[in-house]
mmCIF file of N, CA, C and O in Angstrom:
data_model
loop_
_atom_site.group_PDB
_atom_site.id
_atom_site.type_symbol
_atom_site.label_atom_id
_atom_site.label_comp_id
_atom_site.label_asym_id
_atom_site.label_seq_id
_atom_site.Cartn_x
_atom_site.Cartn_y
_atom_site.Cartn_z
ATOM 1 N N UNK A 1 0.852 -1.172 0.000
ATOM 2 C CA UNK A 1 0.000 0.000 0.000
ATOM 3 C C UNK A 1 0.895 1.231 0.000
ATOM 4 O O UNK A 1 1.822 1.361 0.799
ATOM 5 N N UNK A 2 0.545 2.229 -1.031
ATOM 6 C CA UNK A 2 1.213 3.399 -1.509
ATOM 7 C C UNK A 2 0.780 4.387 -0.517
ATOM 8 O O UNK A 2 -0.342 4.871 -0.667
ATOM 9 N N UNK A 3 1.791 4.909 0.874
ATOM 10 C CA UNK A 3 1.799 6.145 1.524
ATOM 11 C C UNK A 3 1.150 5.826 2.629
ATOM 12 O O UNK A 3 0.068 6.366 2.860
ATOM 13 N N UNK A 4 1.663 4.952 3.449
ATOM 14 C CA UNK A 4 0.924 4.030 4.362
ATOM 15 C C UNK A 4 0.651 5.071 5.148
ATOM 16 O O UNK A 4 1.404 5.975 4.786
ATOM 17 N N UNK A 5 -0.410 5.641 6.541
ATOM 18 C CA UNK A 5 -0.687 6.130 7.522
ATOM 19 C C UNK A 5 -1.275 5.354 8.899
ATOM 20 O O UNK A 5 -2.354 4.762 8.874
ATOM 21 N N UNK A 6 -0.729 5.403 9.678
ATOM 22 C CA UNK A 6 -0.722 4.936 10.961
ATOM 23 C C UNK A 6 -2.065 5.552 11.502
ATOM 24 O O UNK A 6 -2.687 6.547 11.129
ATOM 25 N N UNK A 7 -2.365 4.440 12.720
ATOM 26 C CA UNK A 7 -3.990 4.816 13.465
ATOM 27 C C UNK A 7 -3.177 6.308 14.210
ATOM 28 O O UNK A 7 -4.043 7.167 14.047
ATOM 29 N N UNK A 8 -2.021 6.970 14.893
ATOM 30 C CA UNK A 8 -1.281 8.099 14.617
ATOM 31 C C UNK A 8 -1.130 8.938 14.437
ATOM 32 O O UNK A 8 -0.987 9.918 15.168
ATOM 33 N N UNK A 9 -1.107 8.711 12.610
ATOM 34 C CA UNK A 9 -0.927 10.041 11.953
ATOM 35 C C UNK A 9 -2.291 10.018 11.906
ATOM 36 O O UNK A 9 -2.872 10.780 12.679
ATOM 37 N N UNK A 10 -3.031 9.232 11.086
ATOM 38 C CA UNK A 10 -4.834 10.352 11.795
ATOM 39 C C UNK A 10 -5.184 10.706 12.112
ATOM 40 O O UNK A 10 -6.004 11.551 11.751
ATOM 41 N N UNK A 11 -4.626 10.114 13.845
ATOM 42 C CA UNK A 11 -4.977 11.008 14.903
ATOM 43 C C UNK A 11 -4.878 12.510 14.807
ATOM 44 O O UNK A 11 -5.764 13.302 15.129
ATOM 45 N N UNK A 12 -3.487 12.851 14.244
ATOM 46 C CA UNK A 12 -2.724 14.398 14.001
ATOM 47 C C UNK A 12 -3.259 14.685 12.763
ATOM 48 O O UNK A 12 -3.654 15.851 12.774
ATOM 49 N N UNK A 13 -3.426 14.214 11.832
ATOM 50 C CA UNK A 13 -4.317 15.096 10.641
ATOM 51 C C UNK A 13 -5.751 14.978 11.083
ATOM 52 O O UNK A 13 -6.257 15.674 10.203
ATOM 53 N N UNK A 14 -6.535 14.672 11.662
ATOM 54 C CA UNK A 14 -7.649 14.678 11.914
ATOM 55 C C UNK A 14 -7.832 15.661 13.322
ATOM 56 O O UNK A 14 -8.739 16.489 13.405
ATOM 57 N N UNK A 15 -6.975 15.466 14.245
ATOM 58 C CA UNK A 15 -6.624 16.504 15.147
ATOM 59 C C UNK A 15 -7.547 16.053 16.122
ATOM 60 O O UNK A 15 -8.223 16.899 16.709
ATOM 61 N N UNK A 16 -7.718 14.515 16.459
ATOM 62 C CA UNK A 16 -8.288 13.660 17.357
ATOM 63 C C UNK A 16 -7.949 12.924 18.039
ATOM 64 O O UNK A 16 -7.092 12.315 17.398
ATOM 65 N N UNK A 17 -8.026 12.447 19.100
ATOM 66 C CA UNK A 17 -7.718 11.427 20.110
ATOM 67 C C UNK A 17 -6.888 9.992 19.569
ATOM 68 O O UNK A 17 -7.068 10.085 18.355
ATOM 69 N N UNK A 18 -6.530 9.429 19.664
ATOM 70 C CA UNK A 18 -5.988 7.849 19.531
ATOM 71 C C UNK A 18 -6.935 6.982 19.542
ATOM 72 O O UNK A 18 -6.907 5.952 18.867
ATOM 73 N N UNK A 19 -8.091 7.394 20.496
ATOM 74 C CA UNK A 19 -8.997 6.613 20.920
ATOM 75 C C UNK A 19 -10.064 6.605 19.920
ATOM 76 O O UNK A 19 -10.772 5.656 19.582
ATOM 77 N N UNK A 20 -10.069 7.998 19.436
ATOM 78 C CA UNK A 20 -11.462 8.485 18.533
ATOM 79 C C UNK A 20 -10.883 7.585 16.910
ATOM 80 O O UNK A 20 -11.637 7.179 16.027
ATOM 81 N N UNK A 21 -10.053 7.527 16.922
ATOM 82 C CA UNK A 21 -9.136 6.906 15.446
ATOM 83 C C UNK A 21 -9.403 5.234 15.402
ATOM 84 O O UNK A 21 -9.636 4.569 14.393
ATOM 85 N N UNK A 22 -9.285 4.679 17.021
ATOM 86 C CA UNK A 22 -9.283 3.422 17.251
ATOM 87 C C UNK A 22 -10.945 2.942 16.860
ATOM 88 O O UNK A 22 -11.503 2.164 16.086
ATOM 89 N N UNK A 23 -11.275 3.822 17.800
ATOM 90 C CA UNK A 23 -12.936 3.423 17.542
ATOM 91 C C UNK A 23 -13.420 3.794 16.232
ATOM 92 O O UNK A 23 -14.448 3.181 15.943
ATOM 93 N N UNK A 24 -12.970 4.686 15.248
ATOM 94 C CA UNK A 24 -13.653 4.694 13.527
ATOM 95 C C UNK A 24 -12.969 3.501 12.755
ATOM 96 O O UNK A 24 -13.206 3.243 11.575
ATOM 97 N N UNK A 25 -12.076 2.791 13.573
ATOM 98 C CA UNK A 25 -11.489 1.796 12.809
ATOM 99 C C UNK A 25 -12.515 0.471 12.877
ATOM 100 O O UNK A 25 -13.085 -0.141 11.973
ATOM 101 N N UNK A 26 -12.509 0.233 14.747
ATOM 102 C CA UNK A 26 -13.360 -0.748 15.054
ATOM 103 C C UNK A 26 -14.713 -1.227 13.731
ATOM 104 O O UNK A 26 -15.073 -2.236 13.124
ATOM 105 N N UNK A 27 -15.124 0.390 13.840
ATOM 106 C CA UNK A 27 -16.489 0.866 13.695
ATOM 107 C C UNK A 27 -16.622 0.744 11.947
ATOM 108 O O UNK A 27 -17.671 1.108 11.415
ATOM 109 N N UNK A 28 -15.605 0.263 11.208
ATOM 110 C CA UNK A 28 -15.603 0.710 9.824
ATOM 111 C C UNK A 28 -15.309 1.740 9.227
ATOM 112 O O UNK A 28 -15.466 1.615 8.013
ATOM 113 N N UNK A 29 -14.965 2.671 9.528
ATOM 114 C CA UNK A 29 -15.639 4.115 8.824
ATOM 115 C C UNK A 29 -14.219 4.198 8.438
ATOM 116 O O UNK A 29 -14.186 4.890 7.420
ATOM 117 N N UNK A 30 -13.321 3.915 8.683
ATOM 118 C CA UNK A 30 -12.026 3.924 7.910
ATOM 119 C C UNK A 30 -11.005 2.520 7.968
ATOM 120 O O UNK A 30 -10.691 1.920 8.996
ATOM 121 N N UNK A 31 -10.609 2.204 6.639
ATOM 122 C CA UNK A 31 -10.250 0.945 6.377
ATOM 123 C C UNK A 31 -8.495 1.165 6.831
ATOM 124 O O UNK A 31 -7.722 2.010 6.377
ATOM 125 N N UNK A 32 -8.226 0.137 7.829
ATOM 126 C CA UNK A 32 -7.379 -0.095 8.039
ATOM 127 C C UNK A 32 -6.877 -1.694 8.032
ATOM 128 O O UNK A 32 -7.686 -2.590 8.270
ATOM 129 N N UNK A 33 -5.945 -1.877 7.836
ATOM 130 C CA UNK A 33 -5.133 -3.157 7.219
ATOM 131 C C UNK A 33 -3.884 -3.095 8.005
ATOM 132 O O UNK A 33 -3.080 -2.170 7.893
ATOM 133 N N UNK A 34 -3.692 -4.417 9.055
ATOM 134 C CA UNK A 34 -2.459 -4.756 9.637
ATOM 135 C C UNK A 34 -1.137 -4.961 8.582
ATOM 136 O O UNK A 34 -1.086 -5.844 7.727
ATOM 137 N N UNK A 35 -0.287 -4.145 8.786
ATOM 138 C CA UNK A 35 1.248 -4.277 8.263
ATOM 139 C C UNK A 35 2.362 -5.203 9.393
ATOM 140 O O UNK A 35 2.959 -4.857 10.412
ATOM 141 N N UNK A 36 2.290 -6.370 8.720
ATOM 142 C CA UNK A 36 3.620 -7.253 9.565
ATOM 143 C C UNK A 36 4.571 -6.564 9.978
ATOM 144 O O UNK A 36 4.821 -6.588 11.183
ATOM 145 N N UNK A 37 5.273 -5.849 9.183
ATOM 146 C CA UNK A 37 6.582 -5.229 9.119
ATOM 147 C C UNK A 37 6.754 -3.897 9.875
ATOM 148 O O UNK A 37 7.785 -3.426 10.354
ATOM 149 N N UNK A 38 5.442 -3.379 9.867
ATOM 150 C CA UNK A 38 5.367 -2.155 10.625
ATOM 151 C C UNK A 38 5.044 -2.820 12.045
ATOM 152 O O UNK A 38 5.828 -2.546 12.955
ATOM 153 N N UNK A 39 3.947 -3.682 12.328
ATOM 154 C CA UNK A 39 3.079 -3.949 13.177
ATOM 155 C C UNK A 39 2.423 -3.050 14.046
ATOM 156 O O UNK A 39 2.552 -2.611 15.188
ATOM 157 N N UNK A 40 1.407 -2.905 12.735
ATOM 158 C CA UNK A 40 0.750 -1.524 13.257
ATOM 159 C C UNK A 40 -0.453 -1.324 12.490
ATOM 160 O O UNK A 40 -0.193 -1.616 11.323
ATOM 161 N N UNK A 41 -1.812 -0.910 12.630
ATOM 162 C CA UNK A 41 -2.628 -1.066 11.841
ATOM 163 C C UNK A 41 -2.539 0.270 10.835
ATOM 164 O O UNK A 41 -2.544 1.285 11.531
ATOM 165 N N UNK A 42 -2.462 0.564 9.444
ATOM 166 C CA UNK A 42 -2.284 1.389 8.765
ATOM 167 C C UNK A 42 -3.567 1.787 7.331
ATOM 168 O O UNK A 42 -4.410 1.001 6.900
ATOM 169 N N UNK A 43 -3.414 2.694 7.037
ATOM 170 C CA UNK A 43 -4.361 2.702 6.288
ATOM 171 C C UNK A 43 -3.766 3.588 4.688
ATOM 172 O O UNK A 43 -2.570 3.629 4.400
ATOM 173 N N UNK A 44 -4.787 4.183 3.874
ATOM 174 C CA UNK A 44 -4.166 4.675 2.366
ATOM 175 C C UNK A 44 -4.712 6.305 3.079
ATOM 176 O O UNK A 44 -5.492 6.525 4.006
ATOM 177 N N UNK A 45 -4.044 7.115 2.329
ATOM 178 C CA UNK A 45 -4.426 8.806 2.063
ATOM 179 C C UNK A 45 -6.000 8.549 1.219
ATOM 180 O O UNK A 45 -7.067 9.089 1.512
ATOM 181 N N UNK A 46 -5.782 7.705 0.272
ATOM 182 C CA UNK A 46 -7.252 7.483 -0.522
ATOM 183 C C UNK A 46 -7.970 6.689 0.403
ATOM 184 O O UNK A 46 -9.156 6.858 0.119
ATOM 185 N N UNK A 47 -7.860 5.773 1.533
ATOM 186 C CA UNK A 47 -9.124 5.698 2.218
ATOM 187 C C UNK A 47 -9.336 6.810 3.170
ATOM 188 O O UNK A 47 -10.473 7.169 3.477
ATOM 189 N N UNK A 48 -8.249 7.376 3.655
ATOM 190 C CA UNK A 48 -8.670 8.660 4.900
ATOM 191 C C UNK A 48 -8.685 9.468 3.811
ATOM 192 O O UNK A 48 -7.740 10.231 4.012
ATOM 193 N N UNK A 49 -9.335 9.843 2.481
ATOM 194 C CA UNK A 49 -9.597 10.786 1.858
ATOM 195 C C UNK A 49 -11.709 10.901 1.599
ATOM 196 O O UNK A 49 -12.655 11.688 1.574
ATOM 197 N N UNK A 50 -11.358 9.585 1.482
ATOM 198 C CA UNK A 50 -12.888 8.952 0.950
ATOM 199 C C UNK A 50 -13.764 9.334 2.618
ATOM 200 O O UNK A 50 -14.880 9.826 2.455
ATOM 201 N N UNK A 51 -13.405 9.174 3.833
ATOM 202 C CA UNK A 51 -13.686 8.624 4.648
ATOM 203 C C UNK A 51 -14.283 10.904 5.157
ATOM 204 O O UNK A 51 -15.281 11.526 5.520
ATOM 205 N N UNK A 52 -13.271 11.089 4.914
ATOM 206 C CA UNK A 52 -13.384 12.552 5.133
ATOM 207 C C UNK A 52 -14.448 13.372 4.347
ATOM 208 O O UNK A 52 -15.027 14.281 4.942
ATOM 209 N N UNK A 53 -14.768 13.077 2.915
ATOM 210 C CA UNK A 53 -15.651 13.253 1.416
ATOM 211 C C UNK A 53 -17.045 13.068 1.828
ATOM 212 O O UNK A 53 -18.018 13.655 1.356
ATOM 213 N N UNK A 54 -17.035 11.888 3.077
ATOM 214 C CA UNK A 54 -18.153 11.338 3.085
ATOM 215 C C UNK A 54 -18.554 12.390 4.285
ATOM 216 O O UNK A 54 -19.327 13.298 3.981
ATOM 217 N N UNK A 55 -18.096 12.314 5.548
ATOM 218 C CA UNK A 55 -17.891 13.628 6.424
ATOM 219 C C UNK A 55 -17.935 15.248 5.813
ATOM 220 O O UNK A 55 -18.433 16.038 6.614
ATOM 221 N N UNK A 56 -17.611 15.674 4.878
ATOM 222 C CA UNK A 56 -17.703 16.914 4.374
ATOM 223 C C UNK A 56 -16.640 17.774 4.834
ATOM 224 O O UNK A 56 -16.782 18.987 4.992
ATOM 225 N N UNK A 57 -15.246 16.942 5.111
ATOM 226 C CA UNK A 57 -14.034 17.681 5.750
ATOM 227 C C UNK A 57 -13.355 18.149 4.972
ATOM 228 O O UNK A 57 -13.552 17.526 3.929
ATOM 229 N N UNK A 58 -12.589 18.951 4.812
ATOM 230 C CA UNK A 58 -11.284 19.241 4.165
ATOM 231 C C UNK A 58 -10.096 19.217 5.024
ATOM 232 O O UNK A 58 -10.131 20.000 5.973
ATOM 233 N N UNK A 59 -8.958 18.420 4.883
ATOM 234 C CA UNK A 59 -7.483 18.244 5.386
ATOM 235 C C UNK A 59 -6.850 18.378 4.405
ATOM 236 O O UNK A 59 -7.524 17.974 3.458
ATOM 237 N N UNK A 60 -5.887 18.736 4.092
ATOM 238 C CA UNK A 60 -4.800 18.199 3.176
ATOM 239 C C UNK A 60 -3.754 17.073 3.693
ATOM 240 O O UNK A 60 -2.769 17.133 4.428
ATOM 241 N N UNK A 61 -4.379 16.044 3.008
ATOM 242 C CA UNK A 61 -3.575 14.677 3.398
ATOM 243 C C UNK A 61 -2.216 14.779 3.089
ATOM 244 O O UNK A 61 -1.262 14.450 3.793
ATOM 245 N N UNK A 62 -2.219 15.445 1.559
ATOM 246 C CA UNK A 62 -1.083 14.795 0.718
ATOM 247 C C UNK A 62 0.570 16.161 1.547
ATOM 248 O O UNK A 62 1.767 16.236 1.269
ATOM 249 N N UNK A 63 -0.215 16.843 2.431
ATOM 250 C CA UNK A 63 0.946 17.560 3.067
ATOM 251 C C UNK A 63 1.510 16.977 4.079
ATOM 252 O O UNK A 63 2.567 17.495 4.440
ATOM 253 N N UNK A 64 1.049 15.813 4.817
ATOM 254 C CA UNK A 64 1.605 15.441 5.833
ATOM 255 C C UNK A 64 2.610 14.315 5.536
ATOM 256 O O UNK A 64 2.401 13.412 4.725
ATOM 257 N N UNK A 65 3.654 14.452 6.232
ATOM 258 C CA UNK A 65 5.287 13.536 6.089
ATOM 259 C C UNK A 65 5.260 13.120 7.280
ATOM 260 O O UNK A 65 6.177 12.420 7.711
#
């Protein structure tokens, strides 16, 4: 997966809790996929893009490193 993001960095582009990130994961609302190598649940800029579209947010994903 191209530009992996951590449950993390959502937290900080979304400007929310750890907890609030954990529970939209639980919950579906953003697709996250375990990385072996990282060991860490991670997700795409295009699903935390879609996920935001549907919310009516604007972030700029593609600025965060």
């Amino acid at each position: 997966m191209k530009d992996k993001l951590t449950q993390t960095n959502v937290a900080r582009l979304l400007g929310v809790s750890f907890q609030r990130v954990h529970t939209l994961r639980i919950r579906n609302r953003i697709n996250f996929f375990w990385d072996v190598n990282l060991k860490s649940w991670v997700t795409s800029q295009e699903h935390l893009q879609k996920y935001l579209n549907q919310r009516g947010k604007r972030v700029a994903v593609s600025s965060y490193k």
